[in-house]
Coordinates of C-alpha atoms in Angstrom, one line a residue:
X363 CA -15.3 -24.4 20.5
X364 CA -12.4 -25.8 22.2
X365 CA -11.2 -28.9 24.0
X366 CA -9.0 -29.8 27.0
X367 CA -7.4 -33.0 27.0
X368 CA -6.4 -33.5 30.3
X369 CA -3.8 -37.0 31.1
X370 CA -5.1 -38.8 34.1
X371 CA -2.7 -39.1 36.9
X372 CA 0.2 -38.6 34.4
X373 CA 3.1 -39.6 36.0
X374 CA 2.0 -42.3 37.6
X375 CA 0.2 -43.7 33.9
X376 CA 3.4 -43.1 32.6
X377 CA 5.2 -45.7 34.5
X378 CA 2.3 -48.0 34.0
X379 CA 2.6 -48.1 30.6
X380 CA 5.9 -50.0 30.8
X381 CA 5.2 -51.7 34.3
X382 CA 1.9 -53.0 34.0
X383 CA 2.2 -54.7 37.0
X384 CA 1.8 -51.3 38.6
X385 CA -1.8 -51.3 37.2
X386 CA -4.5 -51.2 40.4
X387 CA -2.2 -51.0 42.9
X388 CA -1.2 -47.8 45.4
X389 CA 1.6 -45.9 43.1
X390 CA 3.0 -42.6 44.2
X391 CA 5.8 -40.4 42.4
X392 CA 8.1 -38.5 44.6
X393 CA 9.8 -34.9 43.8
X394 CA 13.2 -34.1 43.2
X395 CA 15.7 -35.9 46.0
X396 CA 12.7 -37.8 47.1
X397 CA 11.1 -35.7 49.4
X398 CA 7.5 -35.7 49.1
X399 CA 4.7 -37.4 47.2
X400 CA 3.8 -35.3 43.9
X401 CA 1.5 -37.6 41.9
X402 CA -0.5 -40.4 43.2
X403 CA -2.7 -43.1 41.5
X404 CA -6.7 -43.3 42.8
X405 CA -5.5 -46.3 44.7
X406 CA -2.8 -44.2 46.8
X407 CA -5.4 -41.3 47.3
X408 CA -7.9 -43.7 48.7
X409 CA -5.4 -45.0 51.6
X410 CA -5.5 -41.2 52.2
X411 CA -2.2 -39.8 51.3
X412 CA -2.3 -36.2 50.6
X413 CA -0.6 -34.5 47.7
X414 CA 2.9 -33.5 49.1
X415 CA 2.8 -36.1 52.2
X416 CA 6.7 -36.4 53.2
X417 CA 8.2 -39.7 51.5
X418 CA 9.6 -40.7 54.8
X419 CA 6.3 -40.9 56.3
X420 CA 5.8 -43.9 53.8
X421 CA 8.5 -45.6 53.7
X422 CA 7.0 -48.6 56.4
X423 CA 4.1 -49.1 54.0
X424 CA 6.3 -49.2 50.9
X425 CA 8.8 -51.6 52.8
X426 CA 5.7 -53.6 53.5
X427 CA 4.9 -54.0 50.1
X428 CA 1.6 -52.1 50.4
X429 CA 2.5 -48.9 48.4
X430 CA 5.3 -48.2 45.5
X431 CA 7.2 -45.1 45.9
X432 CA 9.3 -44.3 42.3
X433 CA 11.5 -41.6 42.2
X434 CA 10.7 -38.8 39.3
X435 CA 11.6 -39.6 35.8
X436 CA 11.0 -35.9 34.0
X437 CA 12.8 -37.4 31.2
X438 CA 10.3 -40.2 30.5
X439 CA 7.4 -37.8 31.4
X440 CA 8.3 -35.0 28.7
X441 CA 8.8 -37.8 26.0
X442 CA 5.3 -39.4 26.9
X443 CA 3.9 -36.1 27.0
X444 CA 5.4 -35.0 23.3
X445 CA 3.5 -38.3 22.0
X446 CA 0.1 -37.6 23.4
X447 CA 0.5 -34.1 21.5
X448 CA 1.7 -35.9 18.1
X449 CA -1.6 -37.7 18.8
X450 CA -3.9 -35.1 18.9
X451 CA -2.4 -33.3 16.2
X452 CA -3.4 -35.7 13.8
X453 CA -7.0 -34.9 14.5
X454 CA -6.1 -30.7 15.2
X455 CA -4.2 -28.3 13.7
X456 CA -4.4 -26.1 16.5
X457 CA -3.0 -27.8 19.9
X458 CA -1.9 -25.5 22.6
X459 CA 0.1 -27.3 25.3
X460 CA -1.2 -25.8 28.8
X461 CA 0.8 -28.0 31.1
X462 CA 2.9 -31.4 30.8
X463 CA -0.1 -32.9 31.2
X464 CA -2.8 -30.7 29.6
X465 CA -3.3 -29.6 26.0
X466 CA -5.9 -27.1 24.7
X467 CA -7.4 -28.6 21.3
X468 CA -9.4 -26.6 18.6
X469 CA -12.8 -27.9 17.1
X470 CA -13.9 -24.8 15.1
X471 CA -16.6 -25.7 12.7
X472 CA -18.0 -28.5 14.1
X473 CA -21.6 -29.2 14.7
X474 CA -22.0 -31.1 18.6
X475 CA -22.9 -34.4 17.4
X476 CA -19.5 -34.3 15.2
X477 CA -17.4 -32.5 18.2
X478 CA -19.0 -35.6 20.7
X479 CA -17.9 -38.3 17.8
X480 CA -14.5 -36.6 17.4
X481 CA -14.1 -35.7 20.9
X482 CA -14.9 -39.7 22.1
X483 CA -12.2 -40.5 19.1
X484 CA -9.3 -38.4 20.5
X485 CA -10.1 -40.3 23.9
X486 CA -9.7 -43.5 22.9
X487 CA -7.0 -43.0 20.6
X488 CA -4.3 -41.1 22.9
X489 CA -4.9 -44.2 25.5
X490 CA -4.5 -46.9 22.0
X491 CA -1.5 -45.1 20.4
X492 CA 0.3 -44.2 23.8
X493 CA -1.3 -46.1 26.8
X494 CA -1.9 -43.0 28.6
X495 CA -5.7 -42.3 29.9
X496 CA -7.3 -39.2 29.3
X497 CA -10.6 -36.8 29.9
X498 CA -11.8 -34.7 27.4
X499 CA -14.2 -31.5 28.2
X500 CA -15.2 -29.4 25.4
X501 CA -17.1 -25.9 25.5
X502 CA -17.1 -22.7 23.1
X503 CA -14.3 -21.0 25.9
X504 CA -11.5 -22.2 27.7
X505 CA -12.7 -21.9 31.3
X506 CA -16.1 -23.8 30.5
X507 CA -14.0 -26.6 28.7
X508 CA -11.6 -26.6 32.5
X509 CA -15.0 -27.3 34.1
X510 CA -16.2 -29.9 31.2
X511 CA -13.2 -31.3 31.5
X512 CA -13.3 -32.0 35.5
X513 CA -16.9 -33.4 34.7
X514 CA -16.0 -35.6 32.5
X515 CA -13.2 -37.0 35.2
X516 CA -15.1 -36.7 38.3
X517 CA -18.8 -37.9 36.6
X518 CA -18.5 -41.5 35.9
X519 CA -21.7 -41.1 33.6
X520 CA -19.7 -39.3 30.8
X521 CA -17.1 -42.0 30.5
X522 CA -14.2 -39.3 30.4
X523 CA -16.1 -37.1 27.5
X524 CA -18.1 -34.1 28.5
X525 CA -19.2 -31.2 25.5
X526 CA -20.9 -28.3 26.7
X527 CA -22.8 -25.8 24.4
X528 CA -23.0 -22.3 26.0
X529 CA -26.9 -22.7 27.0
X530 CA -28.7 -25.6 28.0
X531 CA -29.9 -27.2 31.3
X532 CA -26.4 -29.4 31.0
X533 CA -24.4 -26.8 31.6
X534 CA -26.5 -24.9 34.2
X535 CA -26.7 -28.2 36.1
X536 CA -23.2 -28.3 36.1
X537 CA -22.4 -24.7 36.9
X538 CA -25.0 -24.5 39.9
X539 CA -22.8 -27.7 41.4
X540 CA -19.5 -26.3 40.9
X541 CA -18.4 -24.4 43.9
X542 CA -16.5 -21.1 43.2
X543 CA -13.1 -22.4 44.1
X544 CA -13.1 -24.8 41.4
X545 CA -13.3 -22.2 38.7
X546 CA -10.5 -21.5 36.8
X547 CA -8.5 -18.6 37.8
X548 CA -10.5 -17.9 40.9
X549 CA -8.3 -17.8 44.1
X550 CA -8.8 -18.5 48.1
X551 CA -9.1 -14.9 48.8
X552 CA -11.2 -13.9 45.7
X553 CA -14.1 -17.1 47.0
X554 CA -14.2 -15.3 50.2
X555 CA -14.7 -11.6 48.6
X556 CA -17.2 -12.7 46.3
X557 CA -18.8 -14.9 49.2
X558 CA -20.0 -11.6 50.9
X559 CA -21.8 -10.6 47.7
X560 CA -23.8 -14.1 48.3
X561 CA -21.8 -15.6 44.8
X562 CA -20.6 -18.6 46.0
X563 CA -21.1 -21.1 42.9
X564 CA -20.1 -21.0 39.3
X565 CA -23.5 -20.4 38.3
X566 CA -23.6 -17.3 40.7
X567 CA -20.8 -16.0 39.0
X568 CA -22.0 -16.7 35.8
X569 CA -24.9 -14.2 36.2
X570 CA -23.3 -11.5 37.5
X571 CA -22.5 -8.2 35.8
X572 CA -19.3 -8.6 33.9
X573 CA -18.6 -4.2 34.2
X574 CA -19.3 -4.4 37.7
X575 CA -17.2 -7.2 38.7
X576 CA -14.7 -5.3 36.5
X577 CA -15.4 -2.4 38.5
X578 CA -15.0 -3.8 42.0
X579 CA -12.4 -6.7 41.5
X580 CA -10.5 -6.7 38.0
X581 CA -10.6 -7.2 34.3
X582 CA -9.1 -10.5 34.8
X583 CA -12.4 -11.7 36.5
X584 CA -14.5 -9.9 34.2
X585 CA -13.0 -12.4 31.6
X586 CA -13.4 -15.3 33.8
X587 CA -17.4 -14.0 34.1
X588 CA -17.6 -13.8 30.5
X589 CA -16.2 -17.0 29.4
X590 CA -18.8 -18.9 31.8
X591 CA -20.9 -17.0 29.7
X592 CA -19.8 -18.4 26.5
X593 CA -17.8 -15.2 25.2
X594 CA -14.0 -16.6 24.7
X595 CA -11.9 -14.0 26.2
X596 CA -8.9 -15.7 27.4
X597 CA -6.2 -16.6 24.8
X598 CA -2.8 -18.5 26.0
X599 CA 0.4 -17.4 25.7
X600 CA 2.0 -19.1 22.4
X601 CA 4.0 -22.3 23.4
X602 CA 6.2 -21.7 20.7
X603 CA 7.2 -18.0 21.6
X604 CA 10.7 -17.4 22.8
X605 CA 11.5 -16.9 26.4
X606 CA 12.8 -13.7 27.2
X607 CA 15.2 -16.0 30.3
X608 CA 16.7 -19.7 30.6
X609 CA 17.2 -20.5 33.9
X610 CA 18.6 -24.3 34.8
X611 CA 18.7 -25.0 38.3
X612 CA 18.2 -28.0 41.1
X613 CA 18.5 -28.8 44.8
X614 CA 21.6 -31.0 45.4
X615 CA 21.3 -34.8 46.6
X616 CA 23.4 -33.7 50.0
X617 CA 24.9 -30.6 51.1
X618 CA 28.4 -30.2 49.4
X619 CA 31.1 -27.7 50.6
X620 CA 33.5 -29.0 47.7
X621 CA 34.2 -26.5 44.8
X622 CA 34.8 -29.1 42.2
X623 CA 31.3 -30.5 42.5
X624 CA 29.6 -27.0 42.9
X625 CA 31.6 -26.7 39.5
X626 CA 30.6 -29.7 38.1
X627 CA 26.6 -28.6 38.7
X628 CA 27.1 -25.1 37.2
X629 CA 29.0 -26.8 34.1
X630 CA 26.1 -29.2 34.0
X631 CA 23.6 -26.2 34.5
X632 CA 25.3 -23.9 32.3
X633 CA 25.3 -26.3 29.0
X634 CA 21.7 -27.4 29.5
X635 CA 20.5 -23.4 29.3
X636 CA 22.8 -23.3 26.2
X637 CA 20.9 -26.3 24.7
X638 CA 17.8 -24.7 25.4
X639 CA 19.3 -21.5 23.9
X640 CA 19.9 -22.7 20.8
X641 CA 16.4 -24.7 20.8
X642 CA 14.5 -21.1 20.6
X643 CA 17.2 -19.9 18.1
X644 CA 18.2 -17.2 20.3
X645 CA 21.6 -15.3 21.4
X646 CA 22.1 -14.2 25.3
X647 CA 24.1 -11.3 26.5
X648 CA 24.9 -12.0 30.3
X649 CA 24.8 -15.2 32.4
X650 CA 23.5 -15.2 35.7
X651 CA 24.9 -17.6 38.1
X652 CA 23.7 -18.3 42.0
X653 CA 24.4 -20.5 44.8
X654 CA 22.1 -21.2 48.1
X655 CA 22.9 -22.5 51.3
X656 CA 19.9 -24.6 53.2
X657 CA 17.8 -21.3 55.2
X658 CA 16.2 -24.0 57.1
X659 CA 19.3 -25.3 58.8
X660 CA 19.8 -23.1 61.7
X661 CA 23.2 -24.6 62.6
X662 CA 24.8 -23.9 59.6
X663 CA 26.5 -20.6 57.9
X664 CA 24.2 -19.0 55.4
X665 CA 25.5 -17.8 52.1
X666 CA 23.0 -17.2 49.1
X667 CA 25.5 -15.2 46.7
X668 CA 24.6 -14.1 42.9
X669 CA 26.4 -12.6 40.2
X670 CA 25.7 -11.5 36.4
X671 CA 28.4 -11.9 34.2
X672 CA 28.4 -9.9 30.4
X673 CA 29.4 -12.1 27.5
X674 CA 31.8 -10.8 24.9
X675 CA 29.2 -11.1 22.7
X676 CA 26.0 -12.6 22.2
X677 CA 26.2 -16.3 21.8
X678 CA 24.6 -19.8 22.1
X679 CA 27.7 -21.1 21.6
X680 CA 28.3 -23.4 24.7
X681 CA 31.8 -22.6 25.1
X682 CA 31.5 -18.9 26.1
X683 CA 28.4 -19.5 27.9
X684 CA 30.3 -22.0 30.0
X685 CA 33.4 -20.0 30.7
X686 CA 31.1 -16.9 31.9
X687 CA 29.0 -19.4 34.1
X688 CA 32.7 -20.5 35.9
X689 CA 34.0 -17.1 36.1
X690 CA 30.9 -15.8 37.9
X691 CA 31.1 -19.1 39.9
X692 CA 35.2 -18.2 41.1
X693 CA 33.4 -14.7 42.0
X694 CA 31.0 -16.0 44.7
X695 CA 32.3 -19.4 45.8
X696 CA 33.2 -19.1 49.2
X697 CA 35.2 -22.0 51.5
X698 CA 33.4 -23.0 54.3
X699 CA 29.7 -22.9 53.4
X700 CA 27.5 -26.0 52.6
X701 CA 25.4 -25.4 49.7
X702 CA 22.3 -27.1 48.7
X703 CA 21.8 -25.5 45.4
X704 CA 23.1 -23.8 42.6
X705 CA 21.7 -22.4 39.3
X706 CA 22.6 -20.9 35.9
X707 CA 20.2 -18.2 34.3
X708 CA 20.9 -16.7 30.3
X709 CA 19.9 -13.0 30.4
X710 CA 18.7 -10.4 27.9
X711 CA 18.2 -12.7 25.1
X712 CA 17.7 -11.6 21.6
X713 CA 16.5 -13.4 18.4
X714 CA 19.5 -15.0 16.6
X715 CA 18.5 -14.4 13.4
X716 CA 18.2 -10.4 13.8
X717 CA 21.7 -9.8 15.7
X718 CA 23.0 -6.9 14.4
X719 CA 26.7 -7.7 12.8
X720 CA 29.8 -5.6 14.5
X721 CA 32.1 -3.4 12.5
X722 CA 35.0 -5.3 13.6
X723 CA 33.7 -8.1 12.7
X724 CA 36.8 -9.6 9.8
X725 CA 36.5 -12.7 7.8
X726 CA 38.2 -14.9 9.8
X727 CA 35.8 -14.3 13.1
X728 CA 32.9 -14.9 11.0
X729 CA 34.5 -18.9 9.8
X730 CA 35.1 -19.0 13.5
X731 CA 31.9 -18.2 14.4
X732 CA 30.5 -20.5 11.9
X733 CA 32.8 -23.1 12.8
X734 CA 31.3 -22.8 16.4
X735 CA 27.7 -23.3 15.0
X736 CA 28.1 -26.3 13.0
X737 CA 30.1 -27.7 16.3
X738 CA 27.2 -26.4 18.4
X739 CA 24.5 -28.1 16.0
X740 CA 26.5 -31.3 16.0
X741 CA 26.8 -31.5 20.0
X742 CA 22.7 -30.7 20.0
X743 CA 21.7 -33.6 17.0
X744 CA 24.2 -36.3 18.5
X745 CA 22.3 -36.0 22.2
X746 CA 19.0 -35.7 20.6
X747 CA 19.8 -38.9 18.6
X748 CA 21.5 -41.2 21.4
X749 CA 20.2 -39.3 24.5
X750 CA 20.4 -36.4 26.6
X751 CA 24.2 -35.6 28.2
X752 CA 26.0 -38.3 25.2
X753 CA 28.5 -35.7 24.6
X754 CA 29.5 -32.8 26.6
X755 CA 31.7 -30.1 28.0
X756 CA 33.1 -32.2 30.3
X757 CA 32.1 -35.6 32.4
X758 CA 30.2 -35.3 35.9
X759 CA 31.6 -37.3 38.4
X760 CA 29.2 -40.3 39.6
X761 CA 27.6 -39.9 43.0
X762 CA 28.7 -36.2 43.3
X763 CA 26.5 -34.6 45.7
X764 CA 25.3 -32.5 43.7
X765 CA 23.4 -35.3 41.7
X766 CA 19.5 -35.9 42.8
X767 CA 18.7 -38.5 44.8
X768 CA 16.3 -41.1 42.5
X769 CA 17.0 -44.3 44.2
X770 CA 13.8 -45.8 42.7
X771 CA 13.5 -44.0 39.5
X772 CA 12.8 -46.2 36.8
X773 CA 14.7 -46.2 33.3
X774 CA 13.8 -43.5 30.7
X775 CA 12.5 -46.3 28.6
X776 CA 11.7 -44.0 25.5
X777 CA 14.7 -41.6 25.5
X778 CA 18.0 -44.1 26.5
X779 CA 19.3 -46.7 24.1
X780 CA 20.7 -48.3 27.2
X781 CA 17.7 -48.3 29.3
X782 CA 15.1 -49.7 26.2
X783 CA 12.5 -52.2 27.9
X784 CA 13.5 -55.7 26.6
X785 CA 10.5 -57.7 25.2
X786 CA 10.7 -61.7 24.6
X787 CA 11.4 -65.3 25.7
X788 CA 13.6 -64.9 28.5
X789 CA 14.0 -60.9 29.3
X790 CA 12.0 -60.1 32.5
X791 CA 11.6 -56.0 33.9
X792 CA 14.6 -56.0 36.4
X793 CA 14.3 -55.1 40.0
X794 CA 14.9 -51.3 40.7
X795 CA 18.2 -52.3 42.1
X796 CA 19.4 -53.8 38.8
X797 CA 18.2 -51.0 37.0
X798 CA 20.4 -49.0 34.6
X799 CA 22.6 -46.5 36.4
X800 CA 21.5 -47.8 39.8

C-alpha cells in the first residue's frame, strides 16, 4: 500500500502557522512580482476568486480589509515542506516527494486496520508538529492513492483520511463518481477521445481492456488502467537523483536597461546555480546565459539573446562559474533594450566523484583545487546556518530593478535569524510595513 499526504492550501497554511489572525479569513498568495493569485484559502475560493486571478483586480477588496493578499515567501514554504517530510520519515522509511506540498509514503506490510490507524496518526502528527493541515489517501497504487486523497479532502465523512482496497464497494463507488478528467495523468484531450468510446468515468476506464487501450492510445494510459485495477505500474523518479542541468532565473520587478543591474542579477543567479550544483555533488562543463525582453510590449524593441560559455575545466566552484556567466553576459548585452528577465543554466553535468583527472595536473594545481573546495564548503555552511545570501561574491544593490516585487511578503520566520518571530510580553507581530527588509 502507498499513501499520498497532501498539505491543504499549503502556501496559505504556512502563513497561518505564524499568523493565527489569518485563520478563517480570505487569504491569497500572489505569484512572483505580485502578479496573480497562485494559492487561495477556502474562504477566498468561496468569494469566487479564481486561480490565476490578476492581483490588481483584487486590490480594492484588499484595501477594504475584506481579503488579505500576501507576496510569495518561497524560502518559508520550502523549509516548512522539509519539516513535513521529516515528520513523515519518522513513521516510514519510504517517503517520496512529488511536489512541494505532496509526498508519497510507503505502507508496506500492514493490514487494513493498521494502515488506517497509521494514516490517522500521520494526519494528526503532521498538524501537531508543523501546524500544517494535511489529507491522507492510501491505496495499492499511486493513481488510486491520488483518488483516495481527493476523497479525503472533498468528502467530509472521511475526516481527512481515506484508505482504499483494490476491490470493494467503497472503491467502486468512488471510481464511479470520479470524472475521467480527475484521474491522475488523464488530460483534457484524452477525455474527449475516450468519451467517444463511452468511457466517461474512472470506473469506465478501469473496466477497459489494458492491451486495447495501449494499441489505441499509449503505454502510459495502459499503465493508468492497470493502476486503477490495483496493479502498481508507475514509479516516481528518485527525488535525490542528480539533475542533468541546473537553471536559476527570475523575472525582474521592473524593466531595466542598466548593465550594472543586469550584471547583478546574473551574478546572483550564477552563484545560486553553483550552490545547487555542489548540493548534488556534480561538476559543470559549460554555462548558459540568457536575457529576455517583454514580448508583450509591442512599443519596445525586442531582443532575447543567449550564449553558451565553456568552462576551462569541469568545476563546482562559484568563482569560475561566475566569471563564465559574466563573460557570456558581456557577449550578448546590447544597449537600448529594456530587459525583463535573466537566467543562468549549468550544462553538461558530471558526477564530481567520477571526474577524470588530467595528465597535466600538478601538485600545485591540485592543492589550489582543494583550497577552492574548502572555501566553497565554508561558504555553503555559513549560508546554511545563517541564511541564504549571508556570504556572497559581491553584494546586490538594494532596490535594484531585478529584485522581485514583494511588497507584502511576510518574514522568513524559520530560516533567517533576523526575522524570527518574537514571542513574549511586550512583543507583537509587526505590521507589514514594519517587517524586516520593508
